[in-house]
XYZ file of C-alpha atoms in Angstrom:
700
model
C 0.000 0.000 0.000
C 2.918 2.327 0.702
C 4.127 1.939 -2.882
C 0.647 2.533 -4.267
C 0.206 5.819 -2.379
C 3.673 7.283 -2.894
C 3.804 10.846 -4.248
C 5.368 11.370 -7.664
C 6.248 14.525 -9.650
C 3.973 15.020 -12.664
C 4.247 17.551 -15.472
C 1.019 19.372 -16.272
C 0.232 21.714 -19.166
C -2.730 24.071 -18.577
C -3.026 25.210 -22.221
C -3.280 21.947 -24.160
C -6.238 19.596 -24.441
C -4.619 16.150 -24.524
C -5.846 12.587 -24.401
C -5.480 12.130 -20.639
C -7.696 15.182 -20.043
C -10.276 14.023 -22.562
C -10.545 10.571 -20.970
C -11.236 12.145 -17.589
C -13.841 14.506 -19.032
C -15.520 11.701 -20.969
C -15.854 9.571 -17.817
C -17.250 12.536 -15.908
C -19.800 13.123 -18.675
C -20.901 9.470 -18.630
C -21.339 9.664 -14.858
C -23.462 12.807 -15.175
C -25.686 11.381 -17.933
C -26.348 8.159 -16.020
C -28.048 5.437 -18.035
C -28.609 7.565 -21.156
C -26.669 6.451 -24.197
C -23.528 8.290 -25.200
C -21.346 7.947 -28.281
C -18.042 6.098 -28.131
C -14.998 7.887 -26.755
C -13.289 8.143 -30.168
C -16.364 9.751 -31.765
C -16.856 12.082 -28.820
C -13.174 13.059 -28.626
C -12.992 14.003 -32.319
C -15.408 16.886 -31.682
C -14.425 17.623 -28.092
C -10.912 18.969 -28.449
C -11.910 22.614 -28.154
C -14.309 24.639 -26.047
C -15.665 21.993 -23.677
C -16.768 22.768 -20.160
C -14.031 21.812 -17.702
C -15.963 22.560 -14.539
C -16.513 18.879 -13.679
C -12.812 18.078 -13.641
C -10.369 18.311 -10.764
C -7.478 19.409 -12.935
C -4.912 19.368 -10.155
C -5.521 15.642 -9.658
C -5.236 14.393 -13.210
C -2.009 12.730 -14.253
C -1.506 13.647 -17.909
C 0.962 13.110 -20.714
C 2.541 16.400 -21.796
C 3.034 17.079 -25.552
C 6.630 17.598 -26.594
C 5.928 21.086 -27.971
C 4.321 22.434 -24.803
C 6.383 25.396 -23.563
C 4.471 26.089 -20.351
C 5.133 23.116 -18.050
C 4.849 23.159 -14.275
C 5.753 20.407 -11.777
C 2.994 19.177 -9.497
C 3.206 16.532 -6.796
C 0.093 14.378 -6.811
C -1.084 11.128 -5.283
C -1.715 8.530 -8.071
C -4.232 6.586 -6.008
C -6.260 9.743 -5.325
C -6.079 10.661 -9.009
C -7.577 7.390 -10.214
C -10.136 7.182 -7.422
C -11.313 10.781 -7.873
C -11.858 10.399 -11.602
C -13.147 6.833 -11.733
C -10.052 5.339 -13.408
C -10.508 2.065 -11.513
C -11.095 -1.452 -12.776
C -11.016 -4.623 -10.708
C -9.081 -7.041 -12.959
C -8.340 -9.937 -10.589
C -9.438 -13.476 -11.437
C -13.188 -13.779 -11.600
C -13.767 -16.222 -8.758
C -14.231 -16.078 -4.992
C -10.558 -15.581 -4.161
C -9.847 -13.141 -6.984
C -12.916 -11.065 -6.206
C -11.951 -10.862 -2.542
C -8.321 -9.905 -3.243
C -9.281 -7.047 -5.552
C -12.023 -5.830 -3.232
C -9.645 -5.798 -0.261
C -7.100 -3.675 -2.148
C -9.805 -1.219 -3.194
C -11.322 -1.125 0.267
C -8.057 -0.179 1.948
C -7.259 2.370 -0.750
C -10.146 4.318 0.866
C -11.966 7.315 -0.663
C -14.781 4.989 -1.719
C -12.622 3.120 -4.212
C -14.586 -0.111 -3.723
C -17.815 1.631 -4.715
C -16.353 3.451 -7.743
C -14.456 0.583 -9.370
C -15.770 -1.393 -12.315
C -15.321 -5.158 -12.757
C -13.437 -6.732 -15.651
C -14.344 -10.387 -16.300
C -12.338 -12.752 -18.479
C -11.375 -16.434 -18.688
C -8.205 -16.256 -20.795
C -5.238 -13.905 -20.999
C -5.366 -13.531 -24.766
C -5.167 -9.981 -26.087
C -8.497 -10.311 -27.883
C -10.444 -11.391 -24.802
C -8.798 -8.829 -22.534
C -9.699 -6.032 -24.948
C -13.251 -7.336 -25.201
C -13.551 -7.601 -21.413
C -12.305 -4.040 -20.979
C -14.934 -2.742 -23.401
C -17.716 -4.529 -21.498
C -16.856 -3.667 -17.904
C -19.444 -4.429 -15.263
C -20.324 -1.204 -13.414
C -20.410 -2.971 -10.043
C -18.158 -5.312 -8.091
C -19.333 -8.874 -7.447
C -20.107 -8.296 -3.773
C -21.855 -11.680 -3.170
C -18.636 -13.445 -4.223
C -16.652 -11.104 -1.989
C -18.885 -11.838 0.994
C -18.611 -15.594 0.405
C -14.833 -15.291 0.221
C -14.656 -13.259 3.415
C -16.853 -15.762 5.216
C -14.680 -18.660 4.051
C -11.472 -17.027 5.297
C -13.031 -15.997 8.589
C -14.451 -19.481 9.185
C -11.123 -21.101 8.355
C -9.439 -18.690 10.745
C -11.915 -19.364 13.558
C -11.584 -23.131 13.278
C -8.041 -23.494 12.035
C -6.235 -20.939 14.206
C -8.029 -21.793 17.442
C -7.894 -25.574 17.159
C -4.408 -25.699 15.626
C -2.955 -23.400 18.264
C -4.524 -25.422 21.050
C -3.144 -28.711 19.686
C 0.346 -27.276 19.141
C 0.614 -25.495 22.508
C -0.841 -28.398 24.486
C 1.900 -30.662 23.119
C 4.600 -27.994 23.540
C 3.796 -27.559 27.241
C 4.859 -31.158 27.830
C 8.478 -30.106 27.096
C 9.106 -32.830 24.513
C 10.042 -30.681 21.552
C 8.068 -28.548 19.130
C 5.741 -29.992 16.495
C 3.363 -27.973 14.353
C -0.028 -29.637 14.731
C -3.003 -28.349 12.810
C -6.566 -29.124 11.933
C -9.502 -27.257 10.464
C -12.924 -27.623 8.967
C -11.442 -29.058 5.723
C -8.235 -30.650 7.042
C -10.141 -32.596 9.693
C -12.633 -34.451 7.451
C -9.988 -35.036 4.769
C -7.634 -36.625 7.281
C -10.525 -38.682 8.633
C -11.057 -40.185 5.162
C -7.461 -41.430 5.231
C -7.627 -42.634 8.848
C -10.891 -44.496 8.245
C -9.347 -46.218 5.233
C -6.198 -47.020 7.259
C -8.284 -48.644 9.985
C -10.245 -50.637 7.413
C -6.961 -51.973 6.034
C -5.443 -52.697 9.458
C -8.476 -54.593 10.722
C -9.211 -56.346 7.449
C -9.219 -60.150 7.633
C -8.575 -61.867 4.282
C -11.095 -64.535 3.360
C -10.108 -67.373 1.018
C -12.070 -68.100 -2.132
C -11.465 -70.022 -5.330
C -11.812 -69.282 -9.009
C -11.724 -71.580 -12.019
C -8.817 -71.035 -14.405
C -9.926 -72.485 -17.753
C -8.733 -71.979 -21.335
C -9.518 -73.230 -24.832
C -7.417 -73.024 -28.010
C -8.693 -72.252 -31.510
C -6.403 -71.979 -34.554
C -3.354 -71.681 -32.326
C -4.865 -68.822 -30.286
C -5.487 -69.356 -26.557
C -8.651 -67.897 -25.021
C -9.414 -67.479 -21.316
C -12.857 -68.602 -20.130
C -14.870 -67.159 -17.246
C -16.756 -69.553 -15.003
C -20.358 -68.596 -14.278
C -19.537 -68.102 -10.580
C -17.007 -65.353 -10.050
C -16.094 -66.641 -6.577
C -16.415 -70.162 -5.159
C -16.463 -70.249 -1.377
C -15.033 -73.747 -0.768
C -12.242 -75.843 -2.227
C -14.560 -78.865 -2.352
C -16.940 -77.105 -4.726
C -14.080 -75.817 -6.901
C -12.561 -79.299 -7.191
C -15.968 -80.724 -8.120
C -16.242 -78.266 -11.008
C -12.778 -79.249 -12.254
C -13.574 -82.951 -11.918
C -16.827 -82.567 -13.883
C -15.165 -80.658 -16.732
C -11.589 -81.908 -17.078
C -10.967 -83.761 -20.327
C -14.469 -83.059 -21.643
C -15.868 -81.127 -24.600
C -17.566 -77.753 -24.395
C -20.506 -76.900 -26.642
C -21.410 -73.394 -27.779
C -24.831 -72.743 -26.270
C -25.328 -69.171 -27.471
C -23.573 -66.354 -29.272
C -24.389 -62.712 -28.613
C -23.009 -59.475 -29.956
C -24.042 -55.863 -29.706
C -22.665 -52.510 -30.731
C -21.856 -50.028 -27.981
C -21.679 -46.333 -28.774
C -19.400 -44.352 -26.458
C -19.743 -40.582 -26.315
C -16.639 -38.387 -25.974
C -15.533 -37.612 -22.403
C -16.590 -34.262 -20.998
C -14.343 -31.175 -21.135
C -12.006 -30.729 -18.181
C -12.985 -29.130 -14.934
C -10.082 -28.640 -12.512
C -10.666 -31.799 -10.471
C -10.891 -33.999 -13.545
C -7.782 -32.373 -15.023
C -5.881 -33.084 -11.813
C -7.057 -36.707 -11.767
C -6.084 -37.310 -15.396
C -2.690 -35.641 -14.932
C -2.005 -37.876 -11.949
C -3.130 -40.985 -13.824
C -1.054 -40.345 -16.938
C 1.945 -38.382 -15.637
C 1.981 -38.952 -11.881
C 1.649 -35.208 -11.183
C 0.214 -34.397 -7.771
C -2.922 -32.202 -7.753
C -0.957 -29.206 -6.461
C 1.685 -29.603 -9.160
C -0.976 -29.851 -11.867
C -2.597 -26.643 -10.624
C 0.761 -24.839 -10.546
C 1.538 -25.936 -14.115
C -1.950 -24.986 -15.304
C -1.620 -21.514 -13.797
C 1.647 -20.989 -15.686
C -0.048 -21.981 -18.945
C -2.947 -19.644 -18.151
C -0.681 -16.662 -17.476
C 1.010 -17.255 -20.831
C -2.405 -17.195 -22.574
C -2.188 -20.857 -23.624
C -5.240 -22.141 -21.708
C -8.283 -20.689 -20.010
C -8.619 -20.079 -16.275
C -8.000 -23.459 -14.599
C -9.805 -22.988 -11.269
C -13.216 -23.951 -12.592
C -15.812 -26.579 -11.776
C -17.529 -26.302 -15.160
C -17.736 -29.023 -17.815
C -19.288 -26.726 -20.397
C -17.825 -24.864 -23.382
C -20.062 -21.907 -24.328
C -20.185 -20.863 -28.010
C -18.804 -17.396 -27.290
C -15.286 -18.779 -26.719
C -15.089 -19.282 -30.502
C -14.844 -23.011 -31.260
C -13.768 -22.631 -34.883
C -11.148 -19.986 -34.156
C -9.540 -22.123 -31.438
C -9.542 -25.211 -33.666
C -7.907 -23.217 -36.465
C -5.261 -22.066 -34.001
C -4.612 -25.668 -32.939
C -4.393 -26.673 -36.608
C -1.498 -24.231 -36.988
C 0.549 -26.359 -34.575
C 2.431 -29.026 -36.509
C 1.765 -31.922 -34.130
C -2.023 -31.379 -34.230
C -2.458 -30.211 -37.822
C -3.921 -33.389 -39.314
C -6.227 -34.044 -36.343
C -7.527 -30.498 -35.942
C -8.073 -30.100 -39.691
C -10.597 -32.957 -39.554
C -12.624 -30.994 -37.029
C -12.412 -27.682 -38.886
C -14.227 -29.306 -41.817
C -17.415 -29.136 -39.749
C -19.315 -25.929 -40.410
C -20.841 -25.783 -36.927
C -18.753 -27.699 -34.366
C -20.736 -28.702 -31.297
C -18.965 -30.008 -28.190
C -20.113 -32.830 -25.960
C -20.654 -31.128 -22.606
C -21.005 -32.365 -19.045
C -23.644 -31.504 -16.447
C -21.440 -29.428 -14.106
C -21.611 -25.633 -14.372
C -19.631 -22.736 -12.953
C -21.174 -19.279 -13.056
C -17.756 -17.632 -13.329
C -15.794 -19.651 -15.897
C -16.225 -22.322 -18.594
C -14.386 -25.643 -18.660
C -10.604 -25.625 -19.116
C -9.775 -25.216 -22.812
C -6.777 -24.198 -24.954
C -6.755 -20.726 -26.462
C -5.300 -21.942 -29.762
C -2.228 -19.743 -29.384
C 1.205 -21.287 -29.855
C 3.755 -21.118 -27.017
C 6.086 -18.128 -27.302
C 8.912 -20.011 -25.586
C 10.029 -23.645 -25.361
C 7.937 -25.333 -22.668
C 9.519 -27.605 -20.090
C 8.337 -31.211 -20.379
C 5.700 -31.136 -17.597
C 4.168 -27.961 -19.083
C 4.182 -29.504 -22.560
C 2.582 -32.686 -21.221
C -0.256 -30.831 -19.528
C -0.884 -28.563 -22.515
C -0.987 -31.607 -24.798
C -3.534 -33.279 -22.509
C -5.746 -30.157 -22.481
C -5.537 -29.637 -26.256
C -6.431 -33.256 -26.988
C -9.289 -33.226 -24.480
C -10.659 -30.102 -26.161
C -10.538 -31.742 -29.608
C -12.152 -34.867 -28.149
C -15.219 -32.831 -27.171
C -15.944 -32.196 -30.878
C -15.279 -35.765 -32.005
C -17.929 -38.262 -32.980
C -18.962 -41.104 -30.715
C -16.829 -44.239 -30.998
C -18.419 -47.575 -31.872
C -17.324 -50.848 -30.326
C -18.643 -54.355 -30.869
C -19.006 -56.417 -27.703
C -19.474 -60.177 -28.093
C -20.131 -63.046 -25.723
C -19.958 -66.797 -26.334
C -21.638 -69.076 -23.784
C -20.249 -72.610 -23.473
C -21.961 -75.389 -21.590
C -20.864 -78.594 -19.962
C -23.873 -79.561 -17.900
C -24.437 -78.385 -15.284
C -21.697 -75.786 -15.712
C -21.445 -72.713 -17.927
C -18.436 -70.751 -19.124
C -18.228 -67.430 -20.943
C -15.800 -66.013 -23.477
C -16.037 -62.263 -24.019
C -14.586 -60.297 -26.892
C -14.454 -56.709 -28.045
C -13.280 -54.859 -31.124
C -13.306 -51.267 -32.265
C -15.529 -50.611 -35.281
C -15.256 -46.826 -35.432
C -12.596 -44.690 -33.756
C -14.566 -41.472 -33.474
C -13.173 -39.318 -30.657
C -10.544 -41.929 -29.686
C -8.266 -40.822 -32.546
C -7.937 -37.391 -30.906
C -7.163 -38.678 -27.410
C -4.256 -41.006 -28.029
C -2.154 -41.889 -26.034
C -4.492 -41.099 -23.136
C -7.044 -43.811 -23.876
C -6.687 -47.576 -24.116
C -7.911 -49.603 -27.080
C -7.854 -53.136 -25.711
C -9.602 -55.554 -28.003
C -9.878 -59.308 -28.337
C -11.654 -60.886 -31.230
C -13.485 -64.078 -30.140
C -12.967 -67.375 -32.005
C -15.094 -67.987 -35.067
C -17.599 -70.390 -33.486
C -21.316 -70.867 -34.023
C -24.064 -72.276 -31.832
C -23.642 -76.041 -31.624
C -19.890 -76.019 -32.324
C -17.758 -78.009 -29.916
C -14.308 -77.367 -28.517
C -12.255 -79.227 -25.872
C -10.871 -77.723 -22.691
C -7.213 -76.853 -23.051
C -6.747 -76.699 -19.290
C -8.883 -76.271 -16.173
C -7.791 -75.927 -12.568
C -8.878 -74.296 -9.285
C -7.004 -71.173 -8.128
C -7.045 -70.066 -4.501
C -7.257 -66.341 -3.859
C -7.992 -64.072 -0.919
C -10.246 -61.078 -0.568
C -8.297 -57.829 -0.485
C -8.742 -54.740 1.682
C -9.937 -51.517 0.066
C -7.147 -49.757 -1.851
C -5.239 -46.913 -0.271
C -5.931 -43.414 -1.472
C -3.468 -41.708 -3.754
C -3.412 -37.907 -4.180
C -5.753 -38.146 -7.175
C -8.346 -40.443 -5.594
C -8.282 -38.491 -2.310
C -8.988 -35.293 -4.223
C -11.943 -36.984 -5.960
C -13.242 -38.149 -2.575
C -13.099 -34.563 -1.294
C -15.019 -33.386 -4.344
C -17.637 -36.136 -4.029
C -18.216 -35.217 -0.378
C -18.184 -31.452 -1.143
C -15.188 -30.883 1.117
C -13.156 -27.761 0.312
C -13.184 -25.921 -2.997
C -11.652 -26.584 -6.381
C -8.935 -24.069 -5.514
C -8.056 -25.376 -2.028
C -8.319 -29.176 -2.158
C -4.854 -29.797 -3.567
C -3.282 -27.478 -0.986
C -5.066 -29.284 1.866
C -3.542 -32.606 0.764
C -0.097 -30.964 0.631
C -0.573 -29.632 4.174
C -1.394 -33.118 5.476
C 1.871 -34.379 3.977
C 3.871 -31.483 5.469
C 2.378 -31.984 8.923
C 3.476 -35.621 8.919
C -0.114 -36.882 9.089
C 0.136 -38.884 5.870
C 3.008 -40.378 3.888
C 3.873 -42.203 0.662
C 2.229 -42.034 -2.746
C -0.162 -44.799 -1.746
C -1.266 -42.717 1.199
C -0.824 -44.115 4.703
C -1.994 -42.444 7.906
C 0.782 -42.036 10.469
C 0.434 -42.775 14.185
C 0.151 -39.027 14.785
C -2.825 -38.812 12.422
C -4.516 -41.745 14.148
C -4.084 -40.062 17.532
C -5.298 -36.631 16.358
C -8.431 -38.057 14.763
C -9.065 -40.132 17.893
C -8.828 -37.033 20.101
C -10.963 -34.886 17.805
C -13.528 -37.660 17.555
C -13.702 -37.734 21.361
C -13.807 -34.017 22.133
C -15.158 -32.278 19.017
C -16.486 -34.857 16.517
C -18.290 -32.230 14.458
C -15.010 -30.733 13.209
C -14.116 -34.006 11.441
C -17.650 -34.756 10.253
C -17.781 -34.482 6.420
C -21.511 -33.735 6.550
C -20.905 -30.701 8.768
C -18.174 -29.353 6.501
C -20.357 -29.956 3.438
C -23.114 -27.984 5.162
C -20.705 -25.088 5.724
C -19.668 -25.239 2.046
C -23.346 -25.070 1.107
C -23.645 -21.965 3.297
C -20.851 -20.357 1.262
C -22.826 -21.051 -1.910
C -25.950 -19.607 -0.289
C -24.076 -16.391 0.489
C -23.213 -16.084 -3.212
C -26.881 -16.503 -4.160
C -28.040 -14.102 -1.390
C -29.993 -16.840 0.416
C -28.115 -16.119 3.639
C -25.617 -13.590 4.949
C -22.004 -13.749 6.028
C -22.883 -12.421 9.484
C -25.472 -15.128 10.057
C -23.081 -17.919 9.055
C -20.338 -16.550 11.321
C -22.730 -16.175 14.254
C -23.901 -19.783 13.946
C -20.281 -20.930 13.759
C -19.259 -19.034 16.887
C -22.234 -20.431 18.802
C -21.003 -23.933 17.962
C -17.263 -23.362 18.384
C -17.242 -21.519 21.730
C -18.352 -24.458 23.976
C -16.073 -26.835 22.061
C -13.030 -24.643 22.679
C -13.866 -24.179 26.373
C -14.105 -27.953 26.812
C -10.807 -28.522 24.985
C -9.024 -25.875 27.078
C -10.167 -27.579 30.273
C -8.584 -30.837 29.022
C -5.433 -29.263 27.593
C -2.969 -31.207 29.776
C -4.601 -34.540 29.020
C -4.659 -33.861 25.283
C -1.114 -32.485 25.280
C 0.422 -35.488 27.019
C -1.084 -37.887 24.480
C -0.078 -35.774 21.491
C 3.448 -35.102 22.751
C 4.153 -38.787 23.281
C 2.991 -39.759 19.796
C 4.710 -36.778 18.133
C 8.026 -37.645 19.804
C 7.837 -41.284 18.752
C 6.928 -40.281 15.201
C 9.847 -37.847 14.938
C 12.210 -40.663 15.900
C 10.514 -43.152 13.564
C 10.615 -40.707 10.649
C 14.407 -40.538 10.923
C 15.122 -44.247 11.501
C 15.566 -46.925 8.827
C 14.238 -50.468 9.152
C 17.271 -51.671 7.200
C 20.182 -52.399 9.618
C 23.720 -51.095 9.295
C 25.597 -53.468 6.931
C 28.777 -53.138 9.030
C 27.630 -53.575 12.632
C 23.899 -54.353 12.503
C 22.843 -51.270 14.495
C 20.043 -48.994 13.345
C 20.618 -46.361 10.689
C 19.101 -42.895 10.964
C 19.068 -39.537 9.207
C 21.530 -37.129 10.835
C 22.243 -33.454 10.168
C 25.860 -32.339 10.559
C 26.359 -29.643 13.179
C 29.269 -28.137 11.243
C 28.158 -28.214 7.595
C 24.399 -28.429 8.113
C 24.212 -31.231 5.539
C 22.141 -34.339 6.156
C 23.347 -37.901 5.711
C 22.633 -41.458 6.836
C 24.672 -42.451 9.884
C 24.886 -45.451 12.170
C 23.578 -45.342 15.753
C 26.607 -47.478 16.630
C 28.900 -44.479 16.187
C 29.848 -44.500 19.887
C 30.980 -48.112 19.488
C 33.277 -47.202 16.616
C 31.065 -47.736 13.530
C 31.673 -45.046 10.923
C 29.239 -46.206 8.222
C 27.618 -43.297 6.333
C 25.665 -42.756 3.119
C 24.876 -39.505 1.248
C 21.393 -38.016 0.986
C 19.716 -35.419 -1.266
C 20.189 -31.923 0.169
C 16.929 -30.454 -1.169
C 13.266 -30.765 -0.282
C 11.475 -32.559 2.530
C 13.070 -35.945 3.120
C 11.161 -39.050 4.170
C 11.945 -42.744 4.475
C 9.631 -44.959 2.421
C 8.597 -48.544 3.081
C 9.869 -49.545 -0.348
C 13.186 -51.270 -0.921
C 15.699 -51.086 -3.757
C 15.321 -53.907 -6.265
C 19.105 -54.001 -6.738
C 20.511 -54.003 -3.193
C 17.432 -54.191 -0.940
C 18.208 -50.924 0.885
C 15.302 -48.771 2.041
C 14.453 -46.017 -0.439
C 14.241 -42.348 0.516
C 11.930 -39.740 -0.969
C 12.830 -36.076 -1.447
C 9.815 -33.883 -2.114
C 9.666 -30.243 -3.139
C 6.358 -28.414 -3.079
C 4.626 -28.459 -6.448
C 7.064 -31.002 -7.913
C 7.012 -34.721 -8.362
C 8.895 -36.447 -5.489
C 12.267 -38.017 -6.263
C 12.748 -41.542 -4.905
C 16.292 -42.893 -4.752
C 18.549 -45.514 -3.192
C 21.347 -43.930 -1.161
C 23.407 -47.118 -1.102
C 23.352 -47.689 -4.882
C 24.112 -44.022 -5.477
C 27.103 -44.176 -3.113
C 28.413 -47.342 -4.777
C 28.098 -45.758 -8.203
C 29.968 -42.621 -7.108
C 32.787 -44.723 -5.662
C 33.004 -46.780 -8.859
C 33.235 -43.636 -10.980
C 35.867 -42.133 -8.691
C 38.040 -45.237 -8.961
C 37.564 -45.495 -12.731
C 39.010 -42.022 -13.312
C 42.460 -43.444 -12.553
C 42.208 -45.950 -15.453
C 43.616 -44.929 -18.877
C 40.530 -46.213 -20.653
C 38.271 -43.822 -18.789
C 40.601 -40.952 -18.017
C 39.701 -39.264 -21.287
C 35.969 -39.730 -20.796
C 34.183 -36.363 -20.582
C 33.200 -35.372 -17.058
C 29.639 -34.717 -18.192
C 29.232 -38.342 -19.274
C 30.529 -39.596 -15.934
C 28.069 -37.301 -14.163
C 25.179 -38.673 -16.195
C 26.150 -42.207 -15.228
C 26.219 -41.255 -11.560
C 22.827 -39.581 -11.552
C 21.103 -42.326 -13.513
C 20.586 -44.256 -10.282
C 18.159 -41.632 -9.033
C 14.662 -42.942 -9.610
C 11.932 -40.419 -10.408
C 8.748 -42.382 -9.898
């Protein structure tokens, strides 16, 4: 704010009518005339250069551009903020969503002099020159106050819950004098962590149950086909063996043959959550990294605004123009040209809408600089998904042969692609698995090739990964499209969850247990979803920010008083678990290869660098291994396929984590160091040797 309000010297010419003066006078005239129509500025200015009334203008507050030939110039010191506010030169150009509206409003509000009531709102979804010019010509005369109020309420609610509860948890543990740990929770963090903890408990208490399946095959013209038994699971070995006994060495007869054509419509355009899920599935990018990459592409006018929940592409974005722009890019020319042949392209659209922005789409502009690989990957995914929306439905033939050997039935299913349709535009992001069934008719017979029972066990539910956890949050209406990825990152940073296949730590289990005991509502997804609905109701004027905050305070006050009265009890439990977790996070399961003691991560007191050292140091063991010196370091439960050593993961915010084996890396470095003394390798370029050394780092 200090920079905005600084005083600057301005040259002012009292005798010349110049463009800056005319703009100010034109705006004043529009304000005076109200809703009555007025000609465009260019038309008005052409006849307004002489003899106009200047009484409406505050000439000493207008920052103007002085003509070169003006010989009567005086220096004035003015306040730029006052200049623009006084004459209405204010537009709110932040992103058109809850956060953007609130940021711009806050700046205007603290600029004072009624700036928030005088500013006009500029709304746009891409940063292309054409759209920005169009948005500036069609400014909204008012700010989007309902969005602002919803944004304020969201921040204030997060502050009330997050600051109060997080501070209580952190200080209660700190008072036990067992070291500092940042502990946090909130109305979105709590339910999200509970999803992970509930899944962790399901997995821990899961008891595998045995069942059997029938593994049967037939061969036709040298091609082996796998059969499905009519029962997917057989509960006892006796029954499975009876099936095998009845069928082994016998002949199957084709009882029926069915086929049908299945038409598959193109997938919907990307909303943010779906974009994050697809980027994780195809590239392994975390939701936060995908959002960071998408924002870079947006700022360079390559894609539309990414923080959207819409699956719709309105006609006013200019389908044909974007497709022509894509066709100018060499790698998409042949594909996009097929779509530009259509006179009126119509996209396949999803049901989800966003009042502020359409679905994520490419602008059709080519990159003005070479993109790094992750940026290029994401842009390619978005461009292909956009083209897919205009593709025709694909057509697939699904077939099913039913074989009988009384009293048993077996099925053989096949599938083949008849018409590519939209699939041609979405390669390599879609699979095209197909298996043509054998050419058999009803009544044909074929012998079993093999048949045997296979024992299997029921499996626990799968662990969440960052993509599936984000989808769970969206399904339960927890958080917003803009905050969900950040919440997951916070849970990782707090040490509540770990690994790509997300596991809840002992600290997370304890925190959820305590919150479930003392304030269960804070981790109840239904309660958080209700609060999110209240935010939406503020936007639609069905409720007010003050009412939502009052209801929240009425609920939170007794909860906080109860927690404060139990602070020592809560703190002792948290401190004990936090201390044990800090030790566990630094200790390897893999023993020291020299003395058998435990290995742990140590930070040097002299250099500040971290490394793996042996806890048997006092007994004379000097075993050490190097570690990455960047990012947050964690020990995984995975082991190196080469040497069996426990892998470590180095993660930097917004980037894919690097997983590596410290022992293999150390061995490789030593081998390279010793090879430099050999004549055969002494002349090898240092860059090549470096590449060999770093190739052991696994980026998974």
